[in-house]
Amino acid sequence: MIVLDKKNKQVLTPHCSFCPETFFSPAEDHLPRVGCCSYSPLFGLFELSKMAQHNETFLRTSILNHENAQILPYQIKVHANVDPSFYKQQSFSLTKLERDDLKLRYSVCVFLKQGEGCSLPPFYKNIVCRSFICPTVESMLSETEQHHLQIMVRTITQVASQFHIKHEKKLIQKGIDLLSNPNAVISYLKEIKHIPS
């Protein structure tokens, strides 16, 4: 079962509480079961603009200046917390992709509150967090549900991606980015008149 939350433009499922996807299962018994909330969210201009206009303090303290933040020119990645036991693994023989997949099984998103779920307001969540449903859950859906899911996912990703591309071009033309001048980018994002929902 899935819930297509049209108001907040997100896809939800109660299966996440008992994630059945083996890819997201914890690597060791002592690690919490968090499913795909082992992901490190990447916030683009679409999400950052909403934060800038609704709660600039949150954007600055919880995203831009988060201790796990990796600032990119037009995105901010907030890396998940990685359990120290990951670093004890003999993973030198693995490819980078295999190592990243293994690391995911030791990770927990910094915005996940155990027993409660995501602590971010829905309109701050990124494209992936609002649209991803794992293959195991998707395979449980009827054809009709899968069709509605695909439409919703396409809508979510198109709106955010088009917004990001449009405003990244404008910021490049202005010669500003988050690495060299985050204040100028935030000021620009605050001035955008219409942000799609």
PDB file of C-alpha atoms in Angstrom:
ATOM      1  CA  MET A   1       0.000   0.000   0.000  1.00  0.00           C
ATOM      2  CA  ILE A   2       1.157   3.520  -0.811  1.00  0.00           C
ATOM      3  CA  VAL A   3      -0.247   6.947  -0.058  1.00  0.00           C
ATOM      4  CA  LEU A   4      -0.020   9.604  -2.763  1.00  0.00           C
ATOM      5  CA  ASP A   5       0.082  12.754  -0.649  1.00  0.00           C
ATOM      6  CA  LYS A   6      -0.925  15.291  -3.298  1.00  0.00           C
ATOM      7  CA  LYS A   7      -1.010  18.200  -0.859  1.00  0.00           C
ATOM      8  CA  ASN A   8       2.669  17.805   0.050  1.00  0.00           C
ATOM      9  CA  LYS A   9       3.682  16.220  -3.273  1.00  0.00           C
ATOM     10  CA  GLN A  10       5.153  13.089  -1.719  1.00  0.00           C
ATOM     11  CA  VAL A  11       4.769   9.336  -1.831  1.00  0.00           C
ATOM     12  CA  LEU A  12       4.457   7.503   1.487  1.00  0.00           C
ATOM     13  CA  THR A  13       4.059   3.906   2.569  1.00  0.00           C
ATOM     14  CA  PRO A  14       3.542   2.251   5.969  1.00  0.00           C
ATOM     15  CA  HIS A  15       5.933  -0.517   4.841  1.00  0.00           C
ATOM     16  CA  CYS A  16       8.894   1.764   5.617  1.00  0.00           C
ATOM     17  CA  SER A  17       8.443   1.078   9.330  1.00  0.00           C
ATOM     18  CA  PHE A  18       9.289  -2.565   8.630  1.00  0.00           C
ATOM     19  CA  CYS A  19      11.419  -2.128   5.520  1.00  0.00           C
ATOM     20  CA  PRO A  20      11.345  -5.369   3.508  1.00  0.00           C
ATOM     21  CA  GLU A  21      14.088  -4.319   1.043  1.00  0.00           C
ATOM     22  CA  THR A  22      17.228  -6.424   1.536  1.00  0.00           C
ATOM     23  CA  PHE A  23      19.436  -3.736  -0.079  1.00  0.00           C
ATOM     24  CA  PHE A  24      18.601  -1.402   2.819  1.00  0.00           C
ATOM     25  CA  SER A  25      18.886  -3.944   5.616  1.00  0.00           C
ATOM     26  CA  PRO A  26      21.466  -3.070   8.280  1.00  0.00           C
ATOM     27  CA  ALA A  27      24.851  -4.744   7.869  1.00  0.00           C
ATOM     28  CA  GLU A  28      25.021  -5.832  11.526  1.00  0.00           C
ATOM     29  CA  ASP A  29      22.433  -6.813  14.132  1.00  0.00           C
ATOM     30  CA  HIS A  30      23.219  -3.908  16.488  1.00  0.00           C
ATOM     31  CA  LEU A  31      22.371  -1.317  13.807  1.00  0.00           C
ATOM     32  CA  PRO A  32      18.866   0.181  13.582  1.00  0.00           C
ATOM     33  CA  ARG A  33      16.523  -0.759  10.732  1.00  0.00           C
ATOM     34  CA  VAL A  34      16.023   2.518   8.900  1.00  0.00           C
ATOM     35  CA  GLY A  35      15.398   1.347   5.331  1.00  0.00           C
ATOM     36  CA  CYS A  36      16.109   3.986   2.706  1.00  0.00           C
ATOM     37  CA  CYS A  37      16.545   6.599   5.471  1.00  0.00           C
ATOM     38  CA  SER A  38      20.179   5.540   5.385  1.00  0.00           C
ATOM     39  CA  TYR A  39      20.423   7.962   2.438  1.00  0.00           C
ATOM     40  CA  SER A  40      22.351  11.249   2.534  1.00  0.00           C
ATOM     41  CA  PRO A  41      19.904  13.849   1.175  1.00  0.00           C
ATOM     42  CA  LEU A  42      21.005  16.248  -1.549  1.00  0.00           C
ATOM     43  CA  PHE A  43      19.125  19.559  -1.451  1.00  0.00           C
ATOM     44  CA  GLY A  44      18.891  21.460  -4.718  1.00  0.00           C
ATOM     45  CA  LEU A  45      17.799  25.008  -5.450  1.00  0.00           C
ATOM     46  CA  PHE A  46      14.141  23.965  -5.391  1.00  0.00           C
ATOM     47  CA  GLU A  47      14.252  22.870  -1.733  1.00  0.00           C
ATOM     48  CA  LEU A  48      16.740  25.564  -0.706  1.00  0.00           C
ATOM     49  CA  SER A  49      14.480  28.281  -2.137  1.00  0.00           C
ATOM     50  CA  LYS A  50      11.560  27.048  -0.039  1.00  0.00           C
ATOM     51  CA  MET A  51      13.721  27.053   3.075  1.00  0.00           C
ATOM     52  CA  ALA A  52      15.097  30.524   2.258  1.00  0.00           C
ATOM     53  CA  GLN A  53      11.598  31.956   1.959  1.00  0.00           C
ATOM     54  CA  HIS A  54       9.918  30.099   4.830  1.00  0.00           C
ATOM     55  CA  ASN A  55      12.675  29.715   7.420  1.00  0.00           C
ATOM     56  CA  GLU A  56      16.077  31.170   6.564  1.00  0.00           C
ATOM     57  CA  THR A  57      17.377  30.345  10.045  1.00  0.00           C
ATOM     58  CA  PHE A  58      16.633  26.663   9.471  1.00  0.00           C
ATOM     59  CA  LEU A  59      18.388  26.785   6.093  1.00  0.00           C
ATOM     60  CA  ARG A  60      21.489  28.342   7.621  1.00  0.00           C
ATOM     61  CA  THR A  61      21.723  26.315  10.833  1.00  0.00           C
ATOM     62  CA  SER A  62      20.316  22.912   9.869  1.00  0.00           C
ATOM     63  CA  ILE A  63      21.482  22.665   6.257  1.00  0.00           C
ATOM     64  CA  LEU A  64      24.204  25.118   5.227  1.00  0.00           C
ATOM     65  CA  ASN A  65      26.126  24.991   8.522  1.00  0.00           C
ATOM     66  CA  HIS A  66      25.317  21.401   9.483  1.00  0.00           C
ATOM     67  CA  GLU A  67      28.440  19.549  10.572  1.00  0.00           C
ATOM     68  CA  ASN A  68      27.766  16.862   7.925  1.00  0.00           C
ATOM     69  CA  ALA A  69      27.090  19.350   5.113  1.00  0.00           C
ATOM     70  CA  GLN A  70      29.015  19.177   1.881  1.00  0.00           C
ATOM     71  CA  ILE A  71      28.562  22.454   0.014  1.00  0.00           C
ATOM     72  CA  LEU A  72      28.478  22.158  -3.758  1.00  0.00           C
ATOM     73  CA  PRO A  73      28.062  25.085  -6.175  1.00  0.00           C
ATOM     74  CA  TYR A  74      24.249  24.799  -6.393  1.00  0.00           C
ATOM     75  CA  GLN A  75      23.366  21.975  -4.002  1.00  0.00           C
ATOM     76  CA  ILE A  76      24.021  20.962  -0.408  1.00  0.00           C
ATOM     77  CA  LYS A  77      24.477  17.328   0.554  1.00  0.00           C
ATOM     78  CA  VAL A  78      23.986  16.476   4.220  1.00  0.00           C
ATOM     79  CA  HIS A  79      25.829  13.223   4.784  1.00  0.00           C
ATOM     80  CA  ALA A  80      24.216  10.536   6.899  1.00  0.00           C
ATOM     81  CA  ASN A  81      25.774   9.512  10.195  1.00  0.00           C
ATOM     82  CA  VAL A  82      27.888   6.393   9.694  1.00  0.00           C
ATOM     83  CA  ASP A  83      28.247   3.859  12.479  1.00  0.00           C
ATOM     84  CA  PRO A  84      31.923   3.521  13.529  1.00  0.00           C
ATOM     85  CA  SER A  85      31.786  -0.240  12.920  1.00  0.00           C
ATOM     86  CA  PHE A  86      31.797   0.485   9.161  1.00  0.00           C
ATOM     87  CA  TYR A  87      35.387   1.716   9.377  1.00  0.00           C
ATOM     88  CA  LYS A  88      36.493  -1.598  10.864  1.00  0.00           C
ATOM     89  CA  GLN A  89      35.468  -3.427   7.706  1.00  0.00           C
ATOM     90  CA  GLN A  90      38.165  -4.786   5.423  1.00  0.00           C
ATOM     91  CA  SER A  91      36.680  -3.140   2.343  1.00  0.00           C
ATOM     92  CA  PHE A  92      39.878  -2.227   0.465  1.00  0.00           C
ATOM     93  CA  SER A  93      39.169  -4.942  -2.135  1.00  0.00           C
ATOM     94  CA  LEU A  94      35.764  -3.437  -2.975  1.00  0.00           C
ATOM     95  CA  THR A  95      35.074  -1.050  -5.832  1.00  0.00           C
ATOM     96  CA  LYS A  96      33.954   2.470  -4.898  1.00  0.00           C
ATOM     97  CA  LEU A  97      30.348   1.559  -5.756  1.00  0.00           C
ATOM     98  CA  GLU A  98      30.486  -1.595  -3.621  1.00  0.00           C
ATOM     99  CA  ARG A  99      32.040   0.348  -0.750  1.00  0.00           C
ATOM    100  CA  ASP A 100      29.347   3.063  -1.025  1.00  0.00           C
ATOM    101  CA  ASP A 101      26.616   0.400  -1.017  1.00  0.00           C
ATOM    102  CA  LEU A 102      28.145  -1.202   2.066  1.00  0.00           C
ATOM    103  CA  LYS A 103      28.467   2.182   3.805  1.00  0.00           C
ATOM    104  CA  LEU A 104      24.756   2.798   3.201  1.00  0.00           C
ATOM    105  CA  ARG A 105      23.972  -0.244   5.341  1.00  0.00           C
ATOM    106  CA  TYR A 106      25.838   1.393   8.268  1.00  0.00           C
ATOM    107  CA  SER A 107      24.262   4.828   7.806  1.00  0.00           C
ATOM    108  CA  VAL A 108      21.314   6.772   9.213  1.00  0.00           C
ATOM    109  CA  CYS A 109      20.049  10.077   7.795  1.00  0.00           C
ATOM    110  CA  VAL A 110      20.654  12.943  10.225  1.00  0.00           C
ATOM    111  CA  PHE A 111      17.018  14.048   9.832  1.00  0.00           C
ATOM    112  CA  LEU A 112      15.526  10.702  10.883  1.00  0.00           C
ATOM    113  CA  LYS A 113      14.040  10.602  14.371  1.00  0.00           C
ATOM    114  CA  GLN A 114      13.843   7.040  15.638  1.00  0.00           C
ATOM    115  CA  GLY A 115      10.234   5.971  16.142  1.00  0.00           C
ATOM    116  CA  GLU A 116       8.907   9.138  14.478  1.00  0.00           C
ATOM    117  CA  GLY A 117      10.272   9.248  10.948  1.00  0.00           C
ATOM    118  CA  CYS A 118      11.624  12.189   8.986  1.00  0.00           C
ATOM    119  CA  SER A 119      11.942  15.367  11.028  1.00  0.00           C
ATOM    120  CA  LEU A 120      11.898  17.605   7.937  1.00  0.00           C
ATOM    121  CA  PRO A 121       8.668  19.336   6.939  1.00  0.00           C
ATOM    122  CA  PRO A 122       7.402  17.660   3.725  1.00  0.00           C
ATOM    123  CA  PHE A 123       8.037  20.760   1.578  1.00  0.00           C
ATOM    124  CA  TYR A 124      11.732  20.773   2.591  1.00  0.00           C
ATOM    125  CA  LYS A 125      12.317  17.140   1.597  1.00  0.00           C
ATOM    126  CA  ASN A 126      14.273  16.631  -1.597  1.00  0.00           C
ATOM    127  CA  ILE A 127      13.124  14.886  -4.777  1.00  0.00           C
ATOM    128  CA  VAL A 128      14.348  11.447  -3.711  1.00  0.00           C
ATOM    129  CA  CYS A 129      12.839  11.588  -0.227  1.00  0.00           C
ATOM    130  CA  ARG A 130       9.466  12.664  -1.649  1.00  0.00           C
ATOM    131  CA  SER A 131       9.315  10.185  -4.518  1.00  0.00           C
ATOM    132  CA  PHE A 132      11.349   7.046  -3.795  1.00  0.00           C
ATOM    133  CA  ILE A 133       9.613   3.740  -3.165  1.00  0.00           C
ATOM    134  CA  CYS A 134      11.890   0.699  -3.061  1.00  0.00           C
ATOM    135  CA  PRO A 135      11.464  -2.084  -5.650  1.00  0.00           C
ATOM    136  CA  THR A 136      10.222  -4.542  -3.017  1.00  0.00           C
ATOM    137  CA  VAL A 137       7.312  -2.298  -1.981  1.00  0.00           C
ATOM    138  CA  GLU A 138       6.598  -1.298  -5.578  1.00  0.00           C
ATOM    139  CA  SER A 139       6.301  -4.967  -6.540  1.00  0.00           C
ATOM    140  CA  MET A 140       3.499  -5.326  -3.940  1.00  0.00           C
ATOM    141  CA  LEU A 141       1.375  -2.731  -5.756  1.00  0.00           C
ATOM    142  CA  SER A 142      -1.369  -3.427  -8.254  1.00  0.00           C
ATOM    143  CA  GLU A 143      -0.846  -2.291 -11.847  1.00  0.00           C
ATOM    144  CA  THR A 144      -3.166   0.651 -11.235  1.00  0.00           C
ATOM    145  CA  GLU A 145      -1.223   1.712  -8.127  1.00  0.00           C
ATOM    146  CA  GLN A 146       2.074   1.392 -10.003  1.00  0.00           C
ATOM    147  CA  HIS A 147       0.689   3.574 -12.784  1.00  0.00           C
ATOM    148  CA  HIS A 148      -0.437   6.294 -10.324  1.00  0.00           C
ATOM    149  CA  LEU A 149       2.926   6.072  -8.553  1.00  0.00           C
ATOM    150  CA  GLN A 150       4.823   6.595 -11.816  1.00  0.00           C
ATOM    151  CA  ILE A 151       2.734   9.671 -12.646  1.00  0.00           C
ATOM    152  CA  MET A 152       3.316  11.159  -9.188  1.00  0.00           C
ATOM    153  CA  VAL A 153       7.070  10.447  -9.274  1.00  0.00           C
ATOM    154  CA  ARG A 154       7.366  11.976 -12.734  1.00  0.00           C
ATOM    155  CA  THR A 155       5.518  15.112 -11.590  1.00  0.00           C
ATOM    156  CA  ILE A 156       7.657  15.499  -8.456  1.00  0.00           C
ATOM    157  CA  THR A 157      10.942  15.078 -10.303  1.00  0.00           C
ATOM    158  CA  GLN A 158      10.028  17.268 -13.300  1.00  0.00           C
ATOM    159  CA  VAL A 159       8.898  20.239 -11.230  1.00  0.00           C
ATOM    160  CA  ALA A 160      11.972  20.228  -8.984  1.00  0.00           C
ATOM    161  CA  SER A 161      14.449  19.492 -11.781  1.00  0.00           C
ATOM    162  CA  GLN A 162      13.088  22.199 -14.098  1.00  0.00           C
ATOM    163  CA  PHE A 163      13.176  24.755 -11.283  1.00  0.00           C
ATOM    164  CA  HIS A 164      16.751  23.802 -10.390  1.00  0.00           C
ATOM    165  CA  ILE A 165      17.992  23.981 -14.003  1.00  0.00           C
ATOM    166  CA  LYS A 166      16.323  27.361 -14.617  1.00  0.00           C
ATOM    167  CA  HIS A 167      17.703  29.025 -11.506  1.00  0.00           C
ATOM    168  CA  GLU A 168      21.143  27.428 -11.717  1.00  0.00           C
ATOM    169  CA  LYS A 169      21.519  29.055 -15.148  1.00  0.00           C
ATOM    170  CA  LYS A 170      20.516  32.418 -13.701  1.00  0.00           C
ATOM    171  CA  LEU A 171      22.956  32.088 -10.807  1.00  0.00           C
ATOM    172  CA  ILE A 172      25.762  31.115 -13.202  1.00  0.00           C
ATOM    173  CA  GLN A 173      24.975  34.229 -15.258  1.00  0.00           C
ATOM    174  CA  LYS A 174      25.226  36.310 -12.073  1.00  0.00           C
ATOM    175  CA  GLY A 175      28.524  34.612 -11.230  1.00  0.00           C
ATOM    176  CA  ILE A 176      27.452  33.452  -7.761  1.00  0.00           C
ATOM    177  CA  ASP A 177      27.315  30.043  -6.120  1.00  0.00           C
ATOM    178  CA  LEU A 178      27.027  28.471  -2.682  1.00  0.00           C
ATOM    179  CA  LEU A 179      30.775  27.838  -2.433  1.00  0.00           C
ATOM    180  CA  SER A 180      31.953  31.378  -3.045  1.00  0.00           C
ATOM    181  CA  ASN A 181      28.982  33.445  -1.852  1.00  0.00           C
ATOM    182  CA  PRO A 182      26.204  31.558  -0.049  1.00  0.00           C
ATOM    183  CA  ASN A 183      24.668  34.818   1.214  1.00  0.00           C
ATOM    184  CA  ALA A 184      24.162  36.075  -2.345  1.00  0.00           C
ATOM    185  CA  VAL A 185      22.552  32.764  -3.362  1.00  0.00           C
ATOM    186  CA  ILE A 186      20.214  32.862  -0.359  1.00  0.00           C
ATOM    187  CA  SER A 187      19.264  36.476  -1.166  1.00  0.00           C
ATOM    188  CA  TYR A 188      18.528  35.459  -4.753  1.00  0.00           C
ATOM    189  CA  LEU A 189      16.402  32.491  -3.615  1.00  0.00           C
ATOM    190  CA  LYS A 190      14.414  34.709  -1.234  1.00  0.00           C
ATOM    191  CA  GLU A 191      13.485  37.034  -4.106  1.00  0.00           C
ATOM    192  CA  ILE A 192      11.989  34.361  -6.386  1.00  0.00           C
ATOM    193  CA  LYS A 193       8.345  35.327  -6.829  1.00  0.00           C
ATOM    194  CA  HIS A 194       6.804  31.952  -7.609  1.00  0.00           C
ATOM    195  CA  ILE A 195       8.058  28.636  -6.277  1.00  0.00           C
ATOM    196  CA  PRO A 196       6.017  25.661  -7.505  1.00  0.00           C
ATOM    197  CA  SER A 197       4.620  23.404  -4.795  1.00  0.00           C
TER     198      SER A 197
END
